[in-house]
Short mmCIF file of C-alpha atoms in Angstrom, two decimals:
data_model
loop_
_atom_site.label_atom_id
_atom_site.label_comp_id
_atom_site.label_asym_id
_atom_site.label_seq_id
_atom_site.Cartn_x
_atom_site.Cartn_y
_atom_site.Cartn_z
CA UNK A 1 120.46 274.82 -44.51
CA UNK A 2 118.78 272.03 -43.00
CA UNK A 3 119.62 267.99 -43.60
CA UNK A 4 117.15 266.17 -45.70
CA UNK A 5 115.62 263.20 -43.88
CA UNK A 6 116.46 260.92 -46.69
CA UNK A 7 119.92 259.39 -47.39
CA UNK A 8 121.28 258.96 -50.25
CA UNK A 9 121.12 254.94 -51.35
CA UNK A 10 124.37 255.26 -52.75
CA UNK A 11 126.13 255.72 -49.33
CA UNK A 12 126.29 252.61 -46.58
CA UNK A 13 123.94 252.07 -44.23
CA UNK A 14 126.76 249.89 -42.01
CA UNK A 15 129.37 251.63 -39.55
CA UNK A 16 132.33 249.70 -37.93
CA UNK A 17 130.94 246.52 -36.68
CA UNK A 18 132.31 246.81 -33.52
CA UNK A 19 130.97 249.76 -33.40
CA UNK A 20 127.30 248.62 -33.94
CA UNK A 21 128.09 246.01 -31.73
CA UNK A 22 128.91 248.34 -28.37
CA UNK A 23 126.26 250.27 -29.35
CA UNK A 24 123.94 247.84 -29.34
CA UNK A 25 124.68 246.39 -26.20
CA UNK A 26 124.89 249.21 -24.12
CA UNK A 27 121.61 250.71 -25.54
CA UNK A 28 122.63 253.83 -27.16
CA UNK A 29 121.25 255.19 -30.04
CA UNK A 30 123.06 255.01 -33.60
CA UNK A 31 123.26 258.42 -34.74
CA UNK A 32 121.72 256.51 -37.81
CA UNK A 33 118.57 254.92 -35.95
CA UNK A 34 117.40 258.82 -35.72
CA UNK A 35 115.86 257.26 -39.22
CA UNK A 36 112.38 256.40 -38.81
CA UNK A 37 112.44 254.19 -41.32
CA UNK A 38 115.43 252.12 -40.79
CA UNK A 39 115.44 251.82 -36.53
CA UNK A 40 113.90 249.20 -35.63
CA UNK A 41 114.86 246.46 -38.92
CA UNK A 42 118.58 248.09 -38.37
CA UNK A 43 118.29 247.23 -34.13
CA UNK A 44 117.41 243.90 -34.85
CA UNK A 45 120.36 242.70 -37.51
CA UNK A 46 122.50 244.29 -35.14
CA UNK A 47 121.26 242.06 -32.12
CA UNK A 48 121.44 239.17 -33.90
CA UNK A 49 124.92 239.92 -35.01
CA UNK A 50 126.11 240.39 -31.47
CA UNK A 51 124.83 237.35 -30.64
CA UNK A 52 126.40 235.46 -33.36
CA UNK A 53 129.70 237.05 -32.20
CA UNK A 54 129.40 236.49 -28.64
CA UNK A 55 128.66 232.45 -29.87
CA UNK A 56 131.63 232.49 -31.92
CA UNK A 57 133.82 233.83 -29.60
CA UNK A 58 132.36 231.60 -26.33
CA UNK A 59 133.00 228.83 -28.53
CA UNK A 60 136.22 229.64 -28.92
CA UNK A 61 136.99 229.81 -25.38
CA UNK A 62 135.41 226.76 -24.25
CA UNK A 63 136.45 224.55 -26.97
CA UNK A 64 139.78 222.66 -26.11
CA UNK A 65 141.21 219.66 -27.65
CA UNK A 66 139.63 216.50 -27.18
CA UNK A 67 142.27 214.00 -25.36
CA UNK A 68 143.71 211.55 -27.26
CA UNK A 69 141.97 208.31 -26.74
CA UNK A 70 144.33 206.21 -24.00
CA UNK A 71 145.48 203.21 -26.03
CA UNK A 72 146.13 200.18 -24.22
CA UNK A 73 149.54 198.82 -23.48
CA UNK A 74 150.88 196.23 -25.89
CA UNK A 75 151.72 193.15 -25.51
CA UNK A 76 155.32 192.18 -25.93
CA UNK A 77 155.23 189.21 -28.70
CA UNK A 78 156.15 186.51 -27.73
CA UNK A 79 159.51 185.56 -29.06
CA UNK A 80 160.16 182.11 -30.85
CA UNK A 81 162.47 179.98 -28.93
CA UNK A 82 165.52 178.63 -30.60
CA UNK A 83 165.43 175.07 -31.53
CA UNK A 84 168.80 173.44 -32.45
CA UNK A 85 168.36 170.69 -35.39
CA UNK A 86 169.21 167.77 -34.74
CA UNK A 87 172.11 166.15 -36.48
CA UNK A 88 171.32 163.57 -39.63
CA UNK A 89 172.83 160.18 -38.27
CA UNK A 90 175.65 159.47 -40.35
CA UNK A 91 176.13 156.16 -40.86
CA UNK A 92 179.84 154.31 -41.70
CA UNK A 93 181.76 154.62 -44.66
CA UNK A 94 180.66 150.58 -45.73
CA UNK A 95 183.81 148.62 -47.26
CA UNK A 96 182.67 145.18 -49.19
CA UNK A 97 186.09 143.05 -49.33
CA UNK A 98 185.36 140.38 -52.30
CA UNK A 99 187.54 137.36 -51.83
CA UNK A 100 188.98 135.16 -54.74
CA UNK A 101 187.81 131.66 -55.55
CA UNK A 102 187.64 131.70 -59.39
CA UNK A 103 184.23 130.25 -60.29
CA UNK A 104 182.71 130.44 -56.66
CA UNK A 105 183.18 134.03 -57.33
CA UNK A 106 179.92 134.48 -58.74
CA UNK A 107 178.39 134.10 -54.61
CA UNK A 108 179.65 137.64 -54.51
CA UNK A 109 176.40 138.87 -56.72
CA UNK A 110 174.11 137.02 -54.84
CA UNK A 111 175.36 139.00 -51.58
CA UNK A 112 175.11 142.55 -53.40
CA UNK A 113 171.61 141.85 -54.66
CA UNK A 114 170.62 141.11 -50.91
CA UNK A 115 172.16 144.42 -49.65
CA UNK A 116 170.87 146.62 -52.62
CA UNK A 117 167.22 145.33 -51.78
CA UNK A 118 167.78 146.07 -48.14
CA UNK A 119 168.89 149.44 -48.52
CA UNK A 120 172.26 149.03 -47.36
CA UNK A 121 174.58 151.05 -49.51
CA UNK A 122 177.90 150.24 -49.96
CA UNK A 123 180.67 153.08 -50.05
CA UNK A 124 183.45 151.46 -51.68
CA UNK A 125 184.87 148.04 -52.74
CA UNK A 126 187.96 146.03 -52.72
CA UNK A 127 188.62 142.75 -54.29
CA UNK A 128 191.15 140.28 -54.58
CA UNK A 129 191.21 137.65 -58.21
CA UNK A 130 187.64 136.99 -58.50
CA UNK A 131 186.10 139.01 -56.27
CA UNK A 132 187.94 142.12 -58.78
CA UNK A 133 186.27 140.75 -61.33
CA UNK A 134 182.99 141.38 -59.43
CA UNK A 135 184.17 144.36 -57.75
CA UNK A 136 185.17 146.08 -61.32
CA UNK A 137 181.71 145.41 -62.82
CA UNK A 138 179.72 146.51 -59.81
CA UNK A 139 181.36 149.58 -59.09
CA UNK A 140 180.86 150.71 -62.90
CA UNK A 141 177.87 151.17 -61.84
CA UNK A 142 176.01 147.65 -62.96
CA UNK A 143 173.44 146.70 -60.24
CA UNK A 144 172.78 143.11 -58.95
CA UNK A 145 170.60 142.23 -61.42
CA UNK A 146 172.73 143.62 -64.03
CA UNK A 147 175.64 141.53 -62.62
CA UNK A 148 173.72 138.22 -62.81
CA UNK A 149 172.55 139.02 -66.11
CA UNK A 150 175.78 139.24 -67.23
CA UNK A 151 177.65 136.46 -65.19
CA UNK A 152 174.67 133.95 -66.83
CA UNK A 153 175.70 134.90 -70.28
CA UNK A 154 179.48 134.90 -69.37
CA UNK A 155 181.52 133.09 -72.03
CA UNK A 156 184.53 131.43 -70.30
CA UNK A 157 185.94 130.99 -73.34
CA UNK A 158 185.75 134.97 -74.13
CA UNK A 159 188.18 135.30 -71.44
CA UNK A 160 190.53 132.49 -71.63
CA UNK A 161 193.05 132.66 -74.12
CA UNK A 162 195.49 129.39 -74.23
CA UNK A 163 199.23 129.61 -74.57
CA UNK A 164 202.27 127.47 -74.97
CA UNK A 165 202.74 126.68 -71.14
CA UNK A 166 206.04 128.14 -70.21
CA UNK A 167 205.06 130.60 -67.18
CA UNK A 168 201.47 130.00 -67.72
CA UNK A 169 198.92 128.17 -69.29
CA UNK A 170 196.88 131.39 -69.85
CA UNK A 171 197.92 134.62 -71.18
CA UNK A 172 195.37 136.63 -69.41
CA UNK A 173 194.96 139.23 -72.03
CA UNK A 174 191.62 138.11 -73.55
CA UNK A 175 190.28 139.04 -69.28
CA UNK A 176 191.72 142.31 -69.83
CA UNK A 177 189.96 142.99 -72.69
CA UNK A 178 186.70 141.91 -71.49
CA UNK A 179 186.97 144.00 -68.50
CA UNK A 180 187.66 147.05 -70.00
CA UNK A 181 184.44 146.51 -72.75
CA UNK A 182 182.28 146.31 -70.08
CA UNK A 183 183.80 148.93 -67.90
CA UNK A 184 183.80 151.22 -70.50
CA UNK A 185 187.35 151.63 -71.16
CA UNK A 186 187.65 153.69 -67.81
CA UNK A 187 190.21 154.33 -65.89
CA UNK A 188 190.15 152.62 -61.83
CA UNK A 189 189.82 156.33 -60.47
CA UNK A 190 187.36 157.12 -62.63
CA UNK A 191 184.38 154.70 -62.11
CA UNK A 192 181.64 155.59 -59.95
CA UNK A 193 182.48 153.71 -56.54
CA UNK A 194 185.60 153.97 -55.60
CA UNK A 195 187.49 150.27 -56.59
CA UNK A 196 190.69 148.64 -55.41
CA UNK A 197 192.45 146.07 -56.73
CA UNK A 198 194.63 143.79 -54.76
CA UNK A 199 197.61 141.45 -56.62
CA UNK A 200 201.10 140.50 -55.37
CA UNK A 201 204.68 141.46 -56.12
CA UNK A 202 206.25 138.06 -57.88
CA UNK A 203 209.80 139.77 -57.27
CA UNK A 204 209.64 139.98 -53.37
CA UNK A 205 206.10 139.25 -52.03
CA UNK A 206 204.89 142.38 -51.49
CA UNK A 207 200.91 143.20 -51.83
CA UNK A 208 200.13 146.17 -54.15
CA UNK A 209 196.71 148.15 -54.28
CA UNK A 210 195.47 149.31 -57.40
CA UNK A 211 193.99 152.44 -57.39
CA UNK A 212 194.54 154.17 -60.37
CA UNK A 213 195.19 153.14 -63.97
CA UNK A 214 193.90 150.28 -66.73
CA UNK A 215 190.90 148.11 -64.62
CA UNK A 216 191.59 145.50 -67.49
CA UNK A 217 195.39 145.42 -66.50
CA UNK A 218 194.71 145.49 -62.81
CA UNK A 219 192.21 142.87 -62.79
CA UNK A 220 194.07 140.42 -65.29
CA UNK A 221 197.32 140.93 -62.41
CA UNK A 222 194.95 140.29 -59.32
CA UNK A 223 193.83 136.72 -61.12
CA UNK A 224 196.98 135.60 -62.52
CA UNK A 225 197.06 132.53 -60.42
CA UNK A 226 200.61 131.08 -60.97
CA UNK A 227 201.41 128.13 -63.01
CA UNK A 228 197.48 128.56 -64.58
CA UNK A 229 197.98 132.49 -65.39
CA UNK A 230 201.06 134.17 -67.08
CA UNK A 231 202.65 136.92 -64.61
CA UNK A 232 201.53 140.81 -65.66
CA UNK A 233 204.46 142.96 -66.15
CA UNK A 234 203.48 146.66 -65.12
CA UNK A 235 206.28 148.68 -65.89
CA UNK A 236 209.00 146.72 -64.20
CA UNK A 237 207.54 144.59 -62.41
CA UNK A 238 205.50 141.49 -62.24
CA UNK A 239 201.97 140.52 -60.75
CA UNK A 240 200.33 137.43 -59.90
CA UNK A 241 196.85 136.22 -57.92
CA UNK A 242 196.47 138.70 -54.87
CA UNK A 243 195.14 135.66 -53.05
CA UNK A 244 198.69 135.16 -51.89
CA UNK A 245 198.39 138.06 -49.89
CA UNK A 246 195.53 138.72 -49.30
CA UNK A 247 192.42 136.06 -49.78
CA UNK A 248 189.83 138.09 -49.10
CA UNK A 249 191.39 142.41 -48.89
CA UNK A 250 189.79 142.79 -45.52
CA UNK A 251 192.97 145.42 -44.63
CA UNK A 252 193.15 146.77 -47.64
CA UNK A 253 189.24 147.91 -47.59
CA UNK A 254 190.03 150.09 -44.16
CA UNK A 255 193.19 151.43 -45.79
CA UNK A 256 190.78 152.62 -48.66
CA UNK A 257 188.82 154.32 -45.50
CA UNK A 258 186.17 151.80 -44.67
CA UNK A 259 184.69 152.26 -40.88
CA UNK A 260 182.44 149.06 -41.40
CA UNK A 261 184.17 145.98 -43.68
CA UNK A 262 181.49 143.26 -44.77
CA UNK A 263 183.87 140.29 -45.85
CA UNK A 264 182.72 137.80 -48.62
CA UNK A 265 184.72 134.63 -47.95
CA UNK A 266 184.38 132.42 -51.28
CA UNK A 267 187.66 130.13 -50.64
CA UNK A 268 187.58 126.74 -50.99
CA UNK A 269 188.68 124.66 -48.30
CA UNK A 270 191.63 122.23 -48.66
CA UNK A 271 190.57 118.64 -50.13
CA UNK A 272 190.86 116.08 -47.61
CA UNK A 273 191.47 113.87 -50.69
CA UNK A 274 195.21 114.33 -51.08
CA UNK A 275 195.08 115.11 -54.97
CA UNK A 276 196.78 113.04 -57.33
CA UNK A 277 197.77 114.92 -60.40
CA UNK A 278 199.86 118.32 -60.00
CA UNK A 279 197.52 120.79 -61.28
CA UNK A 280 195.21 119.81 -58.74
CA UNK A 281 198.00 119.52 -56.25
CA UNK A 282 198.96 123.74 -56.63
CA UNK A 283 195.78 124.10 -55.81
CA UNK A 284 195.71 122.47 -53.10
CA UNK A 285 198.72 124.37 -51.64
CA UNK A 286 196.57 127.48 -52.68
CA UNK A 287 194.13 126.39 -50.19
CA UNK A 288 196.24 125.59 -47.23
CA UNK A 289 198.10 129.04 -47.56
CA UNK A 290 194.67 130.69 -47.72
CA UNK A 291 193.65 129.41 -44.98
CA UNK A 292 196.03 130.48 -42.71
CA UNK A 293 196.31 133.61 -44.29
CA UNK A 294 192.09 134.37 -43.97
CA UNK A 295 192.18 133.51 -40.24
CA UNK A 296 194.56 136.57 -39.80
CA UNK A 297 192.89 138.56 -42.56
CA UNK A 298 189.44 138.29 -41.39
CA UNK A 299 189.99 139.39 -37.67
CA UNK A 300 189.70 142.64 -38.96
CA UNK A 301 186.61 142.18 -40.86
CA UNK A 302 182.86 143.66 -38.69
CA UNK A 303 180.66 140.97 -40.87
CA UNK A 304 182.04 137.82 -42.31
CA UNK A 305 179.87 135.85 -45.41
CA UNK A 306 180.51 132.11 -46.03
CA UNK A 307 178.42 130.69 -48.85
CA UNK A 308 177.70 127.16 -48.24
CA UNK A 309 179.67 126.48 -51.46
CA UNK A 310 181.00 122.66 -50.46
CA UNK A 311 181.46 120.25 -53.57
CA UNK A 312 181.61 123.70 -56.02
CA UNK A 313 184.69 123.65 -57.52
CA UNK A 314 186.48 127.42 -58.50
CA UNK A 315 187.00 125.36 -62.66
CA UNK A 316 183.07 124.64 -62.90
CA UNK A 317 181.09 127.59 -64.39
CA UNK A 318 177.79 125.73 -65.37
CA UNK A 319 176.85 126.10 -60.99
CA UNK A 320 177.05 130.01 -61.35
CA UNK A 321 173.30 130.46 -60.86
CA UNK A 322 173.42 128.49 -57.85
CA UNK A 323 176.72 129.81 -56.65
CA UNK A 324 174.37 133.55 -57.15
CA UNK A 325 171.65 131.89 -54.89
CA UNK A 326 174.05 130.53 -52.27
CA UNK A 327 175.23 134.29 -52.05
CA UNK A 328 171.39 135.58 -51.23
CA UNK A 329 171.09 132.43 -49.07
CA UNK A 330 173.94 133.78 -46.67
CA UNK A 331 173.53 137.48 -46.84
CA UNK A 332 169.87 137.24 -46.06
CA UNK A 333 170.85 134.65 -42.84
CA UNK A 334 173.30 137.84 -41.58
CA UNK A 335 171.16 140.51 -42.33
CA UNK A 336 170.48 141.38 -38.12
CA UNK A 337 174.40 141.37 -37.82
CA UNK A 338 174.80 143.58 -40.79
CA UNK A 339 172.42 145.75 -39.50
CA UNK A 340 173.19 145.69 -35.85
CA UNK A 341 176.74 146.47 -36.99
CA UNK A 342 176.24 149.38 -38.56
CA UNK A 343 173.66 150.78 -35.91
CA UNK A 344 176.52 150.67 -33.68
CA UNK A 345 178.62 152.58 -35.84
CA UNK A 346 175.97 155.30 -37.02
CA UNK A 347 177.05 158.91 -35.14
#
């Protein structure tokens, strides 16, 4: 039976690729290109086939990885250098010792008003009679101009109250009330600048500091001039003026930790008058004693202030605004040595 020339179109016309491929290469004939009619369209897919795989696979050989771009070396970064602060200058703990001098007293505002302006702040304050009145009011926390503004409407007779003279011709009380209304009824440790109070032991002599307690008490003790004030019983002892001790509480500053003391010296002088009555007498003796006492006191002192207060008497309260200008007068003269001395002591 012989084979039809015709396949059927259901059946493939393809063979194994590779197959087709060798075949086609080497020139043989397919036992399927014996068809007339599909030789030569048959020979020339396969051809192009090969060549497609021969592409494919050349490509595969020859293509290698493509090097990774060299990347240039890097720069170490430069590192910051260390730089050690400097230290903020510290300048001295600044002690301003207020000496006593009853109505001459009121030089000490003129002096604060010329450090406030001039930036020089002071760290604590001690005075002694007068200068605690100052001292108390400053350092709860009224400024110079506060101060004067209250020393020129100052009622001496708000703060005098008479007594049948046995130990004193004034009680002292109506002081300590006045100090405490405008202190606010605070305590010495509690006010903002640290305050100390200076007054002496009647019983033996002895200086005491106040630091703590009633600033009406304490300040009423450090004034109580003998003879003109009655003595202050605390507990169970009694006070009097801490100008016996200490004129103006240069010491007593330092011992409250002062590195720098600015000393206001408001004493007046001894009369070269001898006086004739014996008020005027005791004071007299006041003077002489403070004196001597001040020219051991104020060796310990970096700045010393001595209003030009001559012919002002410590009773006389109508010269208080010039007594406050005398105060600026003096400060403002010492103002290089203030500074100087505390650009000495500045770490």
């Amino acid at each position: 039976m012989s084979r039809s020339p015709f396949r059927s179109p259901f059946r493939s016309p393809l063979r194994s690729p590779l197959r087709s491929v060798s075949q086609a290469l080497s020139g043989a004939p397919s036992p399927s290109d014996a068809s007339p009619s599909f030789a030569p369209e048959r020979r020339r897919w396969l051809i192009a086939a090969a060549a497609l795989s021969l592409g494919a696979l050349s490509a595969c050989s020859v293509m290698t990885p493509a090097p990774a771009p060299a990347t240039a070396p890097t720069a170490e970064p430069d590192l910051p250098t260390p730089v050690t602060p400097k230290p903020i200058p510290k300048p001295p703990r600044i002690g301003l010792a207020l000496g006593g001098g009853a109505a001459r007293g009121f030089a000490h505002i003129g002096v604060i008003q010329v450090l406030e302006e001039n930036g020089i702040k002071v760290d604590l304050v001690c005075g002694t009679s007068a200068g605690s009145l100052v001292g108390a009011l400053y350092a709860a926390g009224r400024n110079g101009k506060e101060l004067q503004t209250v020393a020129e409407s100052m009622d001496e007779g708000a703060i005098t109250d008479w007594t049948f003279p046995m130990r004193g011709l004034i009680r002292g009380e109506a002081l300590a009330r006045y100090v405490r209304q405008m202190t606010g009824n605070r305590g010495l440790e509690q006010l903002p600048l640290p305050l100390g109070i200076v007054a002496t032991d009647l019983g033996d002599g002895s200086p005491i500091l106040f630091r703590q307690g009633d600033v009406g008490t304490a300040v009423r003790a450090s004034s109580a001039v003998p003879a003109v004030f009655q003595p202050v019983k605390i507990g169970n002892r009694e006070y009097v003026d801490g100008g016996l001790v200490a004129p103006v509480p240069v010491r007593f500053a330092r011992q409250m930790g002062a590195e720098l003391v600015i000393a206001v010296d408001i004493g007046e002088p001894p009369d070269p008058k001898i006086p004739g009555d014996a008020m005027r007498m005791l004071m007299q003796t006041f003077s002489i004693m403070g004196k001597s006492i001040n020219q051991y006191e104020l060796q310990g002192a970096d700045v010393v202030l001595r209003p030009k207060l001559d012919g002002f008497s410590g009773a006389d309260f109508t010269t208080r605004r010039r007594a406050i200008a005398l105060g600026r007068e003096v400060a403002t003269a010492m103002l290089p040595e203030i500074r100087k001395k505390i650009a000495a002591k500045t770490r």
